[in-house]
PDB file of C-alpha atoms in Angstrom:
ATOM      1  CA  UNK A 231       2.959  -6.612  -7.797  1.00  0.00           C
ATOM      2  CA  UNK A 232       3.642  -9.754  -5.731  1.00  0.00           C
ATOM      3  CA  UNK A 233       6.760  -9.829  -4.071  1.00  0.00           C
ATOM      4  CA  UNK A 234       8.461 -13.232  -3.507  1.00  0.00           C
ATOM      5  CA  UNK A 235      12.394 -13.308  -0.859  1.00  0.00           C
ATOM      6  CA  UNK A 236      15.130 -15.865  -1.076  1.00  0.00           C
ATOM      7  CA  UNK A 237      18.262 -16.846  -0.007  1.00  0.00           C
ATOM      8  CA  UNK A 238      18.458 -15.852   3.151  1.00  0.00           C
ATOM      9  CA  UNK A 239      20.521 -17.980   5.862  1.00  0.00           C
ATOM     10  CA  UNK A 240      23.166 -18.078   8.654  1.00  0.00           C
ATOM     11  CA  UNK A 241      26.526 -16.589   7.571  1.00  0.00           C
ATOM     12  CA  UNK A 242      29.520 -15.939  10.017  1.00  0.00           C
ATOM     13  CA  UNK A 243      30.938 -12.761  10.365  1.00  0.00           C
ATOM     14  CA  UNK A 244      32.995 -11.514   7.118  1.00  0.00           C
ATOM     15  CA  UNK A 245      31.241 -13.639   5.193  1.00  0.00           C
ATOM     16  CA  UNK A 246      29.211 -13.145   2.220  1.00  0.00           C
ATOM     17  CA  UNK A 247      25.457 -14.104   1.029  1.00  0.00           C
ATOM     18  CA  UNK A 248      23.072 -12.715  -1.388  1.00  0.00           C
ATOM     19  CA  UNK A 249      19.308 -12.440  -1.323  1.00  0.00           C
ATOM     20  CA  UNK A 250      16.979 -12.319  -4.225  1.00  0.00           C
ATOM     21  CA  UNK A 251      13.136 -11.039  -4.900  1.00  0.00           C
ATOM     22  CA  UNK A 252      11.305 -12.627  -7.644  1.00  0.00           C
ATOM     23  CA  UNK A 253       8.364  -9.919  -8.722  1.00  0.00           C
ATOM     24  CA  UNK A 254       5.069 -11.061 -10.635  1.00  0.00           C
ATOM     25  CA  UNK A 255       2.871  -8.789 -12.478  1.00  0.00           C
ATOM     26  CA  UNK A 256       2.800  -7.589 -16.041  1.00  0.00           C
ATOM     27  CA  UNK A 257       4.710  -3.691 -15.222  1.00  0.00           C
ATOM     28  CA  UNK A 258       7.226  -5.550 -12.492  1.00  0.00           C
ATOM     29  CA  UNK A 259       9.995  -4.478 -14.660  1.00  0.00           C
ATOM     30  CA  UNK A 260       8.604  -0.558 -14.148  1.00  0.00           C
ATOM     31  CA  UNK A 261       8.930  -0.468 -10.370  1.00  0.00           C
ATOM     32  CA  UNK A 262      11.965   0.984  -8.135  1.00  0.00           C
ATOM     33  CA  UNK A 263      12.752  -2.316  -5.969  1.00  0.00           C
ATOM     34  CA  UNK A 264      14.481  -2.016  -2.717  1.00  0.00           C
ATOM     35  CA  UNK A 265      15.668  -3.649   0.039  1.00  0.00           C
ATOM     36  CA  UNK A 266      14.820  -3.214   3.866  1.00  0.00           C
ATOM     37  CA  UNK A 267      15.411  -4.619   7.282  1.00  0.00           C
ATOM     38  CA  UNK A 268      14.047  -5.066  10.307  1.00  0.00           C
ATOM     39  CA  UNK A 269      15.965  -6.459  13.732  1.00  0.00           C
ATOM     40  CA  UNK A 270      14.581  -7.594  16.724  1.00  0.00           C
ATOM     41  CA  UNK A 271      13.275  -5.134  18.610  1.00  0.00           C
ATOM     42  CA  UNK A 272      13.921  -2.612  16.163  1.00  0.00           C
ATOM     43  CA  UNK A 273      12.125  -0.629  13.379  1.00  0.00           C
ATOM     44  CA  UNK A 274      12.286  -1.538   9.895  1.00  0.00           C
ATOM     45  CA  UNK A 275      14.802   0.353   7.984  1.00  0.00           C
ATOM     46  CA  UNK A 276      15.874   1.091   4.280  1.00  0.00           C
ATOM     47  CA  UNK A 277      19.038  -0.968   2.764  1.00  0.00           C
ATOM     48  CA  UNK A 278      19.415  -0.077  -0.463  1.00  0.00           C
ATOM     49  CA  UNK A 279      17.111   0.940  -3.915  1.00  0.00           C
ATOM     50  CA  UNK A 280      17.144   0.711  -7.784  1.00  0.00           C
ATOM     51  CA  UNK A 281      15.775   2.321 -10.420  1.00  0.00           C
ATOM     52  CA  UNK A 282      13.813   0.218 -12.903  1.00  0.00           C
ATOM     53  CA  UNK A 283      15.852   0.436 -15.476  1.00  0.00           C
ATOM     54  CA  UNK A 284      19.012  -0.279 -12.974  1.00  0.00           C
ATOM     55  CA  UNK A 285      20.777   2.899 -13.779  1.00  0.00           C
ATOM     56  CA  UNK A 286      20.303   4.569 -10.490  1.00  0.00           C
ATOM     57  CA  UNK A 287      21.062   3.351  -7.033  1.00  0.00           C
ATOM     58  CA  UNK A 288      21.068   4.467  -3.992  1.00  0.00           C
ATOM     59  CA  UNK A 289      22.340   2.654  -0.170  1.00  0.00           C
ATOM     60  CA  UNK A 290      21.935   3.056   3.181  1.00  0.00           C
ATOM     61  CA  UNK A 291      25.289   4.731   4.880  1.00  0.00           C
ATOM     62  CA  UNK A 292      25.442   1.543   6.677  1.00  0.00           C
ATOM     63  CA  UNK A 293      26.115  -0.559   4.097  1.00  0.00           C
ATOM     64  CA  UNK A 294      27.771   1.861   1.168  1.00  0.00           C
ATOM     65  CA  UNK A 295      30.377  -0.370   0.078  1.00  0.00           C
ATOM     66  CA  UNK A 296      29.774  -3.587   1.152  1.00  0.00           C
ATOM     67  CA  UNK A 297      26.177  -4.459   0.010  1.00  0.00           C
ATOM     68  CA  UNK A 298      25.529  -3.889  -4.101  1.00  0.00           C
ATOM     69  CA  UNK A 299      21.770  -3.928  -5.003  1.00  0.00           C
ATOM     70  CA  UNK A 300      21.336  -5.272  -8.994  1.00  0.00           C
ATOM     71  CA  UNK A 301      18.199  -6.263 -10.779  1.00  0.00           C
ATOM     72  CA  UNK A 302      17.507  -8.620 -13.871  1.00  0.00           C
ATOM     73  CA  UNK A 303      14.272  -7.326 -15.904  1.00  0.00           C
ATOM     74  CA  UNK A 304      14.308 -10.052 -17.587  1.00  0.00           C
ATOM     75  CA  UNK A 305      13.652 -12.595 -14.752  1.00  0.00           C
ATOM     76  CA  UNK A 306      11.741  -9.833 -12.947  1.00  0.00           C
ATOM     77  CA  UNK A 307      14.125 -10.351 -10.121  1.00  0.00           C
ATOM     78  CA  UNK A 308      16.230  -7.646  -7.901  1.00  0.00           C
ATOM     79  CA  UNK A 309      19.286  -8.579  -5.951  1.00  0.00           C
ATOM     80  CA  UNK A 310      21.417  -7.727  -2.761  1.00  0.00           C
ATOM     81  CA  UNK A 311      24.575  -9.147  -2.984  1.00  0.00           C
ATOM     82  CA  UNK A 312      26.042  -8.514   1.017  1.00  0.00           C
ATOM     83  CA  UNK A 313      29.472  -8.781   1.455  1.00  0.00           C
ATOM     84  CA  UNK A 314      31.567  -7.880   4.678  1.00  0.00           C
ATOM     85  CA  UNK A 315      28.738  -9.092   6.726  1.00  0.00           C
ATOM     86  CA  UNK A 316      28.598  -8.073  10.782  1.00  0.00           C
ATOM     87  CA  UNK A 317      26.356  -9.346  13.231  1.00  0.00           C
ATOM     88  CA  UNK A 318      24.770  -5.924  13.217  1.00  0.00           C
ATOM     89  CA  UNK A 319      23.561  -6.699   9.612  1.00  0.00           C
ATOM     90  CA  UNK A 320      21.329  -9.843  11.445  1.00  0.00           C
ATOM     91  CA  UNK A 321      17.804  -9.203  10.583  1.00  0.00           C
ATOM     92  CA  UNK A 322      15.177  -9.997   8.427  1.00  0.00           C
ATOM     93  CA  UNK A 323      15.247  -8.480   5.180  1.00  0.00           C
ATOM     94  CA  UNK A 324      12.081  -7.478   2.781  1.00  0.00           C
ATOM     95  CA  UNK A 325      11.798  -6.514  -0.714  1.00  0.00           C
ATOM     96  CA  UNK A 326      10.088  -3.552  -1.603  1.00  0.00           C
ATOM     97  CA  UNK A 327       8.414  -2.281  -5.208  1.00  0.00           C
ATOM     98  CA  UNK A 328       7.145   1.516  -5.494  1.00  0.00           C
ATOM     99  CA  UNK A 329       6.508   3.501  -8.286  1.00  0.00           C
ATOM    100  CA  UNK A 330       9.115   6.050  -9.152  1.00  0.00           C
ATOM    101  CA  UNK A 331      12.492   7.025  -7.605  1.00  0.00           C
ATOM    102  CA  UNK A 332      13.010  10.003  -5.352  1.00  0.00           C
ATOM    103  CA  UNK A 333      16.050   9.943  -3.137  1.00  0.00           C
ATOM    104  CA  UNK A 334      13.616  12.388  -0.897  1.00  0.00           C
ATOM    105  CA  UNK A 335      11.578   9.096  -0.492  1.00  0.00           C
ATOM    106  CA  UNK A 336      13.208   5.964  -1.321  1.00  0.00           C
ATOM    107  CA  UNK A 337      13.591   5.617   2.661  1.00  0.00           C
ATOM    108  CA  UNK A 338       9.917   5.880   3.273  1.00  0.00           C
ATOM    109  CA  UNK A 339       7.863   2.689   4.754  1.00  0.00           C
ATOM    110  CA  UNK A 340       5.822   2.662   1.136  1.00  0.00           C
ATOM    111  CA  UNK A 341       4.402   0.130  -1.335  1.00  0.00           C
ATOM    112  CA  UNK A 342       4.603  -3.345  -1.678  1.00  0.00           C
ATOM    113  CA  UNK A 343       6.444  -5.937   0.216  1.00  0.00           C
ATOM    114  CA  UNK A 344       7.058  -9.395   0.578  1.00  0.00           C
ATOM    115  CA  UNK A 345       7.406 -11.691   3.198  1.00  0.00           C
ATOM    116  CA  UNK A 346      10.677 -11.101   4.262  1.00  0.00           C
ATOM    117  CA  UNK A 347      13.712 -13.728   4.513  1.00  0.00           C
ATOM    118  CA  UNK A 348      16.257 -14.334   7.849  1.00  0.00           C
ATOM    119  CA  UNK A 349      19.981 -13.328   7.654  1.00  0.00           C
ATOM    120  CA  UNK A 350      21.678 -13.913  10.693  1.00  0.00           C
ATOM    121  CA  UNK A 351      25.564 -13.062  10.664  1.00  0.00           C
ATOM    122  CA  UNK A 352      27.136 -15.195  13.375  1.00  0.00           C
ATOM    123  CA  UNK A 353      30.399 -13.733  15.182  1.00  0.00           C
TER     124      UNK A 353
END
């Protein structure tokens, strides 16, 4: 599966922006899609996950309740809708695809990626 970001951009603090991943492949719809970061100088880490059929989610503690994560099978495209943003949530963020959904997992550096796209939250 080929993973394609958008959407990414500079945001001030409180603001709000959301980030999309197009997928290609013929089973794109059957993949868990996910979200991670990575910061300067920091590792990359996991944002947030869904299930491919969208009815299981799963977030960082970070962002629980200001980022939502949604997907569209139909446009083979996953979402992450960030609201609330801090300057701490400045990074760039990558899509991920994996087979299956295991919350033991879902955090682990695995599968596919794309090429990542820049959020910078401005204070």
């Amino acid at each position: 599966v080929q993973l394609v970001e958008s959407g990414g951009g500079l945001v001030q603090a409180g603001g709000s922006l959301r980030v999309s991943c197009a997928a290609s492949g013929r089973t794109a719809s059957s993949y868990t899609m996910g979200w991670f970061r990575q910061a300067p100088g920091k590792e990359r880490e996991f944002v947030a996950a869904i299930s491919w059929g969208g009815s299981s989610t799963y977030y960082a503690d970070s962002v629980k309740g200001r980022f939502t994560i949604a997907r569209d099978n139909a446009k083979n495209t996953v979402y992450l809708q960030m609201n609330s943003l801090k300057p701490e949530d400045t990074a760039v963020y990558y899509c991920n695809a994996r087979r299956g959904f295991s919350i033991a997992t879902i955090e682990r550096l695995e599968g596919s990626w794309g090429q990542g796209t820049q959020v910078t939250v401005s204070s």
